[in-house]
mmCIF file of C-alpha atoms and ligand atoms in Angstrom:
data_model
loop_
_atom_site.group_PDB
_atom_site.id
_atom_site.type_symbol
_atom_site.label_atom_id
_atom_site.label_comp_id
_atom_site.label_asym_id
_atom_site.label_seq_id
_atom_site.Cartn_x
_atom_site.Cartn_y
_atom_site.Cartn_z
ATOM 1 C CA MET A 1 50.133 239.781 -26.174
ATOM 2 C CA LYS A 2 51.282 240.310 -22.615
ATOM 3 C CA ASP A 3 52.669 237.102 -21.155
ATOM 4 C CA LEU A 4 50.971 236.525 -17.830
ATOM 5 C CA GLY A 5 53.026 233.427 -17.204
ATOM 6 C CA HIS A 6 50.359 230.764 -17.417
ATOM 7 C CA ARG A 7 50.504 228.035 -20.032
ATOM 8 C CA PRO A 8 47.214 226.259 -20.526
ATOM 9 C CA VAL A 9 47.649 222.497 -20.173
ATOM 10 C CA LEU A 10 46.598 219.841 -22.693
ATOM 11 C CA MET A 11 45.456 222.491 -25.170
ATOM 12 C CA GLU A 12 45.055 220.406 -28.327
ATOM 13 C CA GLU A 13 43.499 217.498 -26.440
ATOM 14 C CA THR A 14 41.032 219.887 -24.731
ATOM 15 C CA LEU A 15 39.943 221.485 -28.009
ATOM 16 C CA ALA A 16 39.616 218.116 -29.716
ATOM 17 C CA TYR A 17 37.472 216.613 -26.944
ATOM 18 C CA LEU A 18 35.350 219.759 -26.730
ATOM 19 C CA GLN A 19 34.882 219.611 -30.519
ATOM 20 C CA ALA A 20 35.483 223.320 -30.187
ATOM 21 C CA SER A 21 35.114 224.058 -33.893
ATOM 22 C CA ARG A 22 31.318 223.846 -33.649
ATOM 23 C CA ALA A 23 29.386 227.115 -33.524
ATOM 24 C CA GLY A 24 27.740 227.824 -30.179
ATOM 25 C CA VAL A 25 28.486 228.526 -26.537
ATOM 26 C CA TYR A 26 31.439 227.117 -24.620
ATOM 27 C CA LEU A 27 31.158 227.373 -20.858
ATOM 28 C CA ASP A 28 34.600 227.748 -19.311
ATOM 29 C CA CYS A 29 33.970 227.127 -15.613
ATOM 30 C CA THR A 30 37.530 228.069 -14.608
ATOM 31 C CA ILE A 31 38.557 230.737 -17.065
ATOM 32 C CA GLY A 32 41.772 231.657 -15.196
ATOM 33 C CA LEU A 33 43.758 233.731 -17.641
ATOM 34 C CA GLY A 34 41.561 232.678 -20.526
ATOM 35 C CA GLY A 35 44.236 230.584 -22.225
ATOM 36 C CA HIS A 36 41.926 227.818 -23.443
ATOM 37 C CA ALA A 37 39.128 230.311 -24.145
ATOM 38 C CA LEU A 38 41.353 232.551 -26.262
ATOM 39 C CA GLU A 39 42.362 229.631 -28.437
ATOM 40 C CA ILE A 40 38.709 228.631 -28.971
ATOM 41 C CA LEU A 41 37.790 232.210 -29.928
ATOM 42 C CA MET A 42 40.758 232.617 -32.262
ATOM 43 C CA ARG A 43 40.177 229.359 -34.072
ATOM 44 C CA ASN A 44 36.387 229.441 -34.245
ATOM 45 C CA PRO A 45 34.542 232.654 -35.251
ATOM 46 C CA GLY A 46 31.229 230.961 -34.422
ATOM 47 C CA ALA A 47 32.208 230.319 -30.784
ATOM 48 C CA ARG A 48 31.001 232.331 -27.824
ATOM 49 C CA ILE A 49 32.505 231.997 -24.362
ATOM 50 C CA ILE A 50 30.910 232.213 -20.977
ATOM 51 C CA GLY A 51 33.751 232.327 -18.484
ATOM 52 C CA LEU A 52 33.559 231.871 -14.731
ATOM 53 C CA ASP A 53 36.119 232.329 -11.987
ATOM 54 C CA ARG A 54 35.925 233.013 -8.282
ATOM 55 C CA ASP A 55 39.166 234.963 -8.339
ATOM 56 C CA GLU A 56 38.541 238.590 -9.196
ATOM 57 C CA LEU A 57 42.123 239.350 -10.267
ATOM 58 C CA SER A 58 42.171 236.385 -12.637
ATOM 59 C CA LEU A 59 38.846 237.425 -14.089
ATOM 60 C CA GLN A 60 40.167 240.957 -14.698
ATOM 61 C CA ALA A 61 43.264 239.530 -16.355
ATOM 62 C CA ALA A 62 41.102 237.266 -18.528
ATOM 63 C CA ALA A 63 38.944 240.242 -19.519
ATOM 64 C CA GLY A 64 42.057 242.123 -20.659
ATOM 65 C CA ARG A 65 43.406 239.156 -22.548
ATOM 66 C CA LEU A 66 40.113 238.425 -24.312
ATOM 67 C CA ALA A 67 39.307 242.112 -24.987
ATOM 68 C CA GLY A 68 39.757 241.663 -28.731
ATOM 69 C CA TYR A 69 36.779 239.282 -28.718
ATOM 70 C CA LYS A 70 34.631 241.047 -26.150
ATOM 71 C CA ASP A 71 31.394 240.826 -28.133
ATOM 72 C CA ARG A 72 31.692 237.022 -27.962
ATOM 73 C CA VAL A 73 32.665 236.796 -24.285
ATOM 74 C CA LYS A 74 30.769 237.098 -21.013
ATOM 75 C CA LEU A 75 32.585 236.765 -17.710
ATOM 76 C CA PHE A 76 31.145 236.205 -14.242
ATOM 77 C CA LEU A 77 32.742 236.303 -10.804
ATOM 78 C CA ILE A 78 31.224 233.171 -9.331
ATOM 79 C CA ASP A 79 32.102 229.779 -7.892
ATOM 80 C CA PHE A 80 31.232 227.407 -10.750
ATOM 81 C CA ARG A 81 29.502 225.090 -8.278
ATOM 82 C CA GLU A 82 26.825 227.776 -7.989
ATOM 83 C CA VAL A 83 26.265 228.429 -11.685
ATOM 84 C CA LEU A 84 23.326 226.050 -11.925
ATOM 85 C CA ASP A 85 21.533 228.013 -9.224
ATOM 86 C CA PHE A 86 21.474 231.033 -11.558
ATOM 87 C CA GLN A 87 19.654 229.684 -14.581
ATOM 88 C CA ASP A 88 19.878 232.952 -16.515
ATOM 89 C CA LEU A 89 23.671 233.158 -16.692
ATOM 90 C CA VAL A 90 23.994 230.437 -19.312
ATOM 91 C CA PRO A 91 21.817 229.881 -22.419
ATOM 92 C CA TRP A 92 21.902 226.139 -21.819
ATOM 93 C CA ASP A 93 20.293 225.100 -25.107
ATOM 94 C CA GLU A 94 23.177 226.768 -27.021
ATOM 95 C CA VAL A 95 25.947 225.133 -25.013
ATOM 96 C CA ARG A 96 28.251 222.860 -27.046
ATOM 97 C CA GLY A 97 31.073 222.335 -24.608
ATOM 98 C CA VAL A 98 31.978 222.762 -20.938
ATOM 99 C CA LEU A 99 35.529 222.975 -19.627
ATOM 100 C CA VAL A 100 36.548 222.611 -15.982
ATOM 101 C CA ASP A 101 40.315 223.105 -15.562
ATOM 102 C CA LEU A 102 40.727 222.711 -11.823
ATOM 103 C CA GLY A 103 43.262 224.062 -9.342
ATOM 104 C CA ILE A 104 45.118 227.354 -9.574
ATOM 105 C CA SER A 105 47.034 229.122 -12.320
ATOM 106 C CA SER A 106 50.649 230.261 -12.387
ATOM 107 C CA PHE A 107 49.284 233.796 -12.289
ATOM 108 C CA GLN A 108 47.968 233.059 -8.781
ATOM 109 C CA LEU A 109 50.933 230.928 -7.758
ATOM 110 C CA ASP A 110 53.500 233.518 -8.810
ATOM 111 C CA ASN A 111 51.961 236.430 -6.889
ATOM 112 C CA PRO A 112 53.674 236.466 -3.436
ATOM 113 C CA GLU A 113 50.779 238.407 -1.894
ATOM 114 C CA ARG A 114 48.423 235.496 -2.511
ATOM 115 C CA GLY A 115 50.511 233.120 -0.377
ATOM 116 C CA PHE A 116 50.111 230.074 -2.654
ATOM 117 C CA SER A 117 53.822 229.479 -3.212
ATOM 118 C CA PHE A 118 56.282 228.178 -0.644
ATOM 119 C CA ASN A 119 59.066 229.669 -2.759
ATOM 120 C CA LEU A 120 57.871 233.242 -2.366
ATOM 121 C CA GLU A 121 57.696 235.112 0.923
ATOM 122 C CA GLY A 122 54.160 236.273 1.598
ATOM 123 C CA PRO A 123 51.186 236.088 3.949
ATOM 124 C CA LEU A 124 49.567 232.706 4.619
ATOM 125 C CA ASP A 125 46.501 233.541 2.597
ATOM 126 C CA MET A 126 45.766 231.065 -0.270
ATOM 127 C CA ARG A 127 42.218 232.238 -0.947
ATOM 128 C CA MET A 128 41.042 232.122 -4.542
ATOM 129 C CA ASP A 129 38.076 234.286 -3.605
ATOM 130 C CA THR A 130 39.455 237.104 -1.469
ATOM 131 C CA ARG A 131 35.968 237.947 -0.163
ATOM 132 C CA GLN A 132 36.045 234.693 1.778
ATOM 133 C CA LYS A 133 36.987 234.885 5.481
ATOM 134 C CA THR A 134 38.946 231.662 5.925
ATOM 135 C CA THR A 135 42.614 232.018 5.058
ATOM 136 C CA ALA A 136 45.436 229.505 5.451
ATOM 137 C CA GLU A 137 46.595 231.458 8.483
ATOM 138 C CA LYS A 138 43.200 231.126 10.124
ATOM 139 C CA ILE A 139 43.260 227.366 9.596
ATOM 140 C CA LEU A 140 46.800 227.055 10.928
ATOM 141 C CA MET A 141 45.952 229.179 13.976
ATOM 142 C CA THR A 142 42.585 227.671 14.899
ATOM 143 C CA TYR A 143 42.311 224.027 13.832
ATOM 144 C CA PRO A 144 42.960 221.494 16.579
ATOM 145 C CA GLU A 145 46.112 219.447 16.031
ATOM 146 C CA ALA A 146 44.238 216.294 14.994
ATOM 147 C CA ARG A 147 42.247 218.136 12.364
ATOM 148 C CA LEU A 148 45.360 219.729 10.913
ATOM 149 C CA ALA A 149 47.016 216.311 10.697
ATOM 150 C CA GLU A 150 43.981 214.941 8.902
ATOM 151 C CA VAL A 151 44.017 217.757 6.323
ATOM 152 C CA PHE A 152 47.705 217.149 5.548
ATOM 153 C CA LYS A 153 47.193 213.407 5.290
ATOM 154 C CA LYS A 154 44.064 213.540 3.153
ATOM 155 C CA TYR A 155 44.881 216.356 0.768
ATOM 156 C CA GLY A 156 48.684 216.251 0.840
ATOM 157 C CA GLU A 157 49.078 212.445 1.019
ATOM 158 C CA LEU A 158 51.900 213.075 3.476
ATOM 159 C CA HIS A 159 53.461 210.929 6.191
ATOM 160 C CA HIS A 160 54.362 212.153 9.691
ATOM 161 C CA THR A 161 51.395 214.492 9.702
ATOM 162 C CA ARG A 162 50.940 214.240 13.478
ATOM 163 C CA GLN A 163 54.477 215.515 14.047
ATOM 164 C CA LEU A 164 53.828 218.261 11.533
ATOM 165 C CA ALA A 165 50.614 219.296 13.258
ATOM 166 C CA ARG A 166 52.304 219.231 16.661
ATOM 167 C CA LYS A 167 55.100 221.498 15.485
ATOM 168 C CA ILE A 168 52.530 223.911 14.043
ATOM 169 C CA ALA A 169 50.655 223.962 17.347
ATOM 170 C CA THR A 170 53.866 224.759 19.238
ATOM 171 C CA ARG A 171 55.010 227.456 16.812
ATOM 172 C CA ARG A 172 51.665 229.215 16.614
ATOM 173 C CA LYS A 173 51.568 229.653 20.399
ATOM 174 C CA LEU A 174 54.869 231.490 20.121
ATOM 175 C CA GLY A 175 53.563 233.715 17.332
ATOM 176 C CA LEU A 176 56.219 232.369 14.987
ATOM 177 C CA LEU A 177 53.996 231.257 12.132
ATOM 178 C CA LYS A 178 53.075 234.274 10.060
ATOM 179 C CA THR A 179 54.476 233.870 6.566
ATOM 180 C CA THR A 180 54.909 231.286 3.819
ATOM 181 C CA THR A 181 58.613 231.181 4.657
ATOM 182 C CA ASP A 182 57.879 230.441 8.343
ATOM 183 C CA LEU A 183 55.754 227.483 7.262
ATOM 184 C CA LYS A 184 58.271 226.277 4.706
ATOM 185 C CA LYS A 185 61.085 226.315 7.304
ATOM 186 C CA LEU A 186 58.925 224.454 9.807
ATOM 187 C CA VAL A 187 58.153 221.780 7.189
ATOM 188 C CA GLU A 188 61.852 221.459 6.341
ATOM 189 C CA GLU A 189 62.585 220.812 10.037
ATOM 190 C CA VAL A 190 59.870 218.189 10.433
ATOM 191 C CA TYR A 191 60.869 216.298 7.285
ATOM 192 C CA ARG A 192 64.608 216.935 7.768
ATOM 193 C CA TRP A 193 64.719 218.245 4.242
ATOM 194 C CA VAL A 194 67.935 218.066 2.280
ATOM 195 C CA PRO A 195 67.596 219.374 -1.289
ATOM 196 C CA GLN A 196 67.901 216.569 -3.809
ATOM 197 C CA LYS A 197 67.489 216.554 -7.554
ATOM 198 C CA ASN A 198 64.130 215.196 -8.737
ATOM 199 C CA ARG A 199 62.735 215.104 -5.186
ATOM 200 C CA LEU A 200 59.593 217.058 -4.469
ATOM 201 C CA HIS A 201 59.934 219.531 -1.615
ATOM 202 C CA PRO A 202 57.608 218.378 1.209
ATOM 203 C CA ALA A 203 56.250 221.930 1.486
ATOM 204 C CA ALA A 204 54.700 221.482 -1.986
ATOM 205 C CA ARG A 205 52.289 218.933 -0.539
ATOM 206 C CA VAL A 206 51.716 220.840 2.686
ATOM 207 C CA PHE A 207 50.813 223.961 0.699
ATOM 208 C CA GLN A 208 48.632 221.944 -1.669
ATOM 209 C CA ALA A 209 46.728 220.417 1.248
ATOM 210 C CA LEU A 210 46.166 223.783 2.895
ATOM 211 C CA ARG A 211 45.036 225.343 -0.371
ATOM 212 C CA ILE A 212 42.500 222.576 -0.951
ATOM 213 C CA GLU A 213 41.163 223.057 2.582
ATOM 214 C CA VAL A 214 41.073 226.878 2.382
ATOM 215 C CA ASN A 215 39.135 226.796 -0.883
ATOM 216 C CA GLN A 216 37.146 223.616 -0.165
ATOM 217 C CA GLU A 217 38.171 222.504 -3.629
ATOM 218 C CA LEU A 218 36.705 219.009 -3.544
ATOM 219 C CA LYS A 219 33.420 219.944 -1.931
ATOM 220 C CA ASP A 220 30.391 219.164 -4.099
ATOM 221 C CA LEU A 221 32.476 218.655 -7.236
ATOM 222 C CA ASP A 222 30.668 215.373 -7.908
ATOM 223 C CA THR A 223 27.222 216.838 -7.275
ATOM 224 C CA PHE A 224 28.086 219.725 -9.571
ATOM 225 C CA LEU A 225 29.207 217.440 -12.422
ATOM 226 C CA GLU A 226 26.076 215.367 -12.086
ATOM 227 C CA ARG A 227 23.751 218.378 -12.161
ATOM 228 C CA LEU A 228 25.741 219.925 -14.997
ATOM 229 C CA ALA A 229 25.551 216.809 -17.180
ATOM 230 C CA ARG A 230 21.788 216.617 -16.764
ATOM 231 C CA GLN A 231 21.427 220.322 -17.575
ATOM 232 C CA CYS A 232 23.398 220.298 -20.839
ATOM 233 C CA PRO A 233 21.742 219.544 -24.185
ATOM 234 C CA PRO A 234 22.514 216.283 -26.039
ATOM 235 C CA GLY A 235 25.852 216.398 -27.849
ATOM 236 C CA THR A 236 27.497 218.690 -25.281
ATOM 237 C CA ARG A 237 31.092 217.741 -24.611
ATOM 238 C CA LEU A 238 32.333 217.887 -21.005
ATOM 239 C CA VAL A 239 36.072 218.125 -20.358
ATOM 240 C CA VAL A 240 37.532 218.085 -16.862
ATOM 241 C CA ILE A 241 41.227 218.541 -16.113
ATOM 242 C CA SER A 242 42.367 217.686 -12.592
ATOM 243 C CA PHE A 243 45.715 217.849 -10.838
ATOM 244 C CA HIS A 244 45.140 215.716 -7.765
ATOM 245 C CA SER A 245 44.242 212.047 -7.420
ATOM 246 C CA LEU A 246 41.284 212.748 -5.107
ATOM 247 C CA GLU A 247 39.890 215.224 -7.618
ATOM 248 C CA ASP A 248 40.376 212.826 -10.511
ATOM 249 C CA ARG A 249 38.659 210.041 -8.581
ATOM 250 C CA LEU A 250 35.590 212.229 -8.025
ATOM 251 C CA VAL A 251 35.439 213.047 -11.735
ATOM 252 C CA LYS A 252 35.886 209.411 -12.752
ATOM 253 C CA LYS A 253 33.176 208.164 -10.374
ATOM 254 C CA SER A 254 30.714 210.885 -11.408
ATOM 255 C CA PHE A 255 31.201 210.120 -15.094
ATOM 256 C CA GLN A 256 30.794 206.400 -14.394
ATOM 257 C CA ARG A 257 27.572 206.928 -12.454
ATOM 258 C CA LEU A 258 26.139 209.115 -15.212
ATOM 259 C CA ALA A 259 27.161 206.664 -17.933
ATOM 260 C CA SER A 260 25.893 203.561 -16.152
ATOM 261 C CA GLY A 261 22.309 204.628 -15.830
ATOM 262 C CA GLN A 262 22.312 203.507 -12.168
ATOM 263 C CA GLU A 263 19.835 206.252 -11.487
ATOM 264 C CA GLY A 264 17.478 206.119 -14.487
ATOM 265 C CA GLN A 265 18.632 206.582 -18.101
ATOM 266 C CA PRO A 266 22.368 206.948 -18.836
ATOM 267 C CA VAL A 267 23.150 210.591 -19.586
ATOM 268 C CA LEU A 268 26.812 210.429 -20.606
ATOM 269 C CA ASN A 269 29.044 208.538 -22.992
ATOM 270 C CA ILE A 270 32.543 208.407 -21.566
ATOM 271 C CA LEU A 271 35.084 209.314 -24.261
ATOM 272 C CA THR A 272 38.259 208.616 -22.250
ATOM 273 C CA ARG A 273 38.416 205.137 -20.709
ATOM 274 C CA LYS A 274 41.697 206.197 -19.138
ATOM 275 C CA PRO A 275 42.597 209.776 -18.315
ATOM 276 C CA VAL A 276 44.575 211.620 -20.988
ATOM 277 C CA ARG A 277 48.016 212.713 -19.764
ATOM 278 C CA PRO A 278 50.343 215.376 -21.163
ATOM 279 C CA SER A 279 53.080 214.217 -23.522
ATOM 280 C CA PRO A 280 56.704 214.172 -22.279
ATOM 281 C CA GLU A 281 57.266 217.176 -24.587
ATOM 282 C CA GLU A 282 54.538 219.177 -22.837
ATOM 283 C CA ILE A 283 55.868 218.247 -19.396
ATOM 284 C CA GLU A 284 59.320 219.329 -20.532
ATOM 285 C CA VAL A 285 58.162 222.852 -21.412
ATOM 286 C CA ASN A 286 55.511 223.125 -18.680
ATOM 287 C CA SER A 287 56.427 221.237 -15.527
ATOM 288 C CA ARG A 288 53.108 222.216 -13.924
ATOM 289 C CA SER A 289 51.341 219.935 -16.392
ATOM 290 C CA HIS A 290 53.018 216.772 -15.077
ATOM 291 C CA SER A 291 50.130 215.775 -12.792
ATOM 292 C CA ALA A 292 47.312 216.813 -15.155
ATOM 293 C CA LYS A 293 44.646 214.266 -16.072
ATOM 294 C CA LEU A 294 41.917 214.982 -18.577
ATOM 295 C CA ARG A 295 38.601 213.139 -18.704
ATOM 296 C CA ALA A 296 35.953 213.781 -21.316
ATOM 297 C CA ALA A 297 32.372 212.704 -21.898
ATOM 298 C CA GLU A 298 29.489 213.498 -24.204
ATOM 299 C CA ARG A 299 25.929 214.214 -23.143
ATOM 300 C CA ILE A 300 23.654 211.607 -24.703
HETATM 301 C C1 LIG B 401 44.152 226.055 -13.788
HETATM 302 S S1 LIG B 401 43.402 227.615 -13.745
HETATM 303 C C2 LIG B 401 42.573 227.731 -15.283
HETATM 304 C C3 LIG B 401 43.449 228.156 -16.396
HETATM 305 C C4 LIG B 401 42.715 228.426 -17.699
HETATM 306 N N1 LIG B 401 42.148 227.239 -18.271
HETATM 307 C C5 LIG B 401 43.629 229.098 -18.697
HETATM 308 O O1 LIG B 401 43.869 228.531 -19.763
HETATM 309 O O2 LIG B 401 44.107 230.209 -18.416
HETATM 310 C C6 LIG B 401 42.085 227.378 -12.649
HETATM 311 C C7 LIG B 401 41.242 228.613 -12.384
HETATM 312 O O3 LIG B 401 40.031 228.148 -11.814
HETATM 313 C C8 LIG B 401 39.639 229.004 -10.784
HETATM 314 N N2 LIG B 401 38.804 228.183 -9.910
HETATM 315 C C9 LIG B 401 39.162 227.105 -9.188
HETATM 316 N N3 LIG B 401 38.097 226.613 -8.528
HETATM 317 C C10 LIG B 401 37.027 227.385 -8.872
HETATM 318 C C11 LIG B 401 35.657 227.361 -8.534
HETATM 319 N N4 LIG B 401 35.147 226.440 -7.707
HETATM 320 N N5 LIG B 401 34.837 228.271 -9.110
HETATM 321 C C12 LIG B 401 35.329 229.204 -9.967
HETATM 322 N N6 LIG B 401 36.639 229.285 -10.297
HETATM 323 C C13 LIG B 401 37.472 228.388 -9.757
HETATM 324 C C14 LIG B 401 40.926 229.493 -10.170
HETATM 325 O O4 LIG B 401 40.743 230.729 -9.515
HETATM 326 C C15 LIG B 401 41.824 229.600 -11.408
HETATM 327 O O5 LIG B 401 41.793 230.886 -11.941
#
């Protein structure tokens, strides 16, 4: 199989919490390169996959990778937050498990043209859905300084965000902020970066914050999870993997609300009191997994 350079995170834990050996439909809301989906299909001949992604290139790659199982796979180019508005896409009464593996894949990160990586020279794009108009460049060029600072603080959990925003405002007037490398160099100046072992490059957080803003990654995630849980039949397993504390908090709170019965009958049993983290062995072979947190619940 062609290696597309993305290792699915928390594979065994995901399959175990999904109880993915049951026959039926598994809805993979973020199919990416189909890593988790492929494993479900290979291990369980009674499994069918409905896979969603809002990135066309990823969806094409997933289609290629899952081609050997194509009669058990349906793929849709869609933002998963909209899937409940199209009732016909998913045969809900056959659904046994739903996976939401948030963020981006290495396939996206490693393509310089997409502009997700501060280590690769490319345009300041960062869109998952390339039909969308807002790019990272547009945000950097048009947001007022205060708003930029807020984005970096909220989504990047960075300090000195006002200085960072000011520098961006100065550079953009001069037309000197066009590529990922321009932004990386600017960040290195603001944070007086000196490479050090085991220290995260400040551009990692700046790029993360911009990516979250470009793709509005946290928007309506909680509403989606709450609608999804109510839609699924009893016994459905929900598994959500997040890579950012704000994301994880939204998942945790949504699960808690649905399990508490604050608004009517409880609809979920939480299966993970604490989030499941990758083992040191997994982090060793896949450094991207280090911030992953998995939460799982079962529809009552
Ligand atoms: C971490 S990757 C998933 C990797 C996948 N589980 C695998 O094993 O290959 C996340 C994927 O979700 C997609 N994605 C993120 N947010 C999305 C959204 N709101 N709707 C649809 N797809 C989304 C991204 O484009 C990316 O391909």
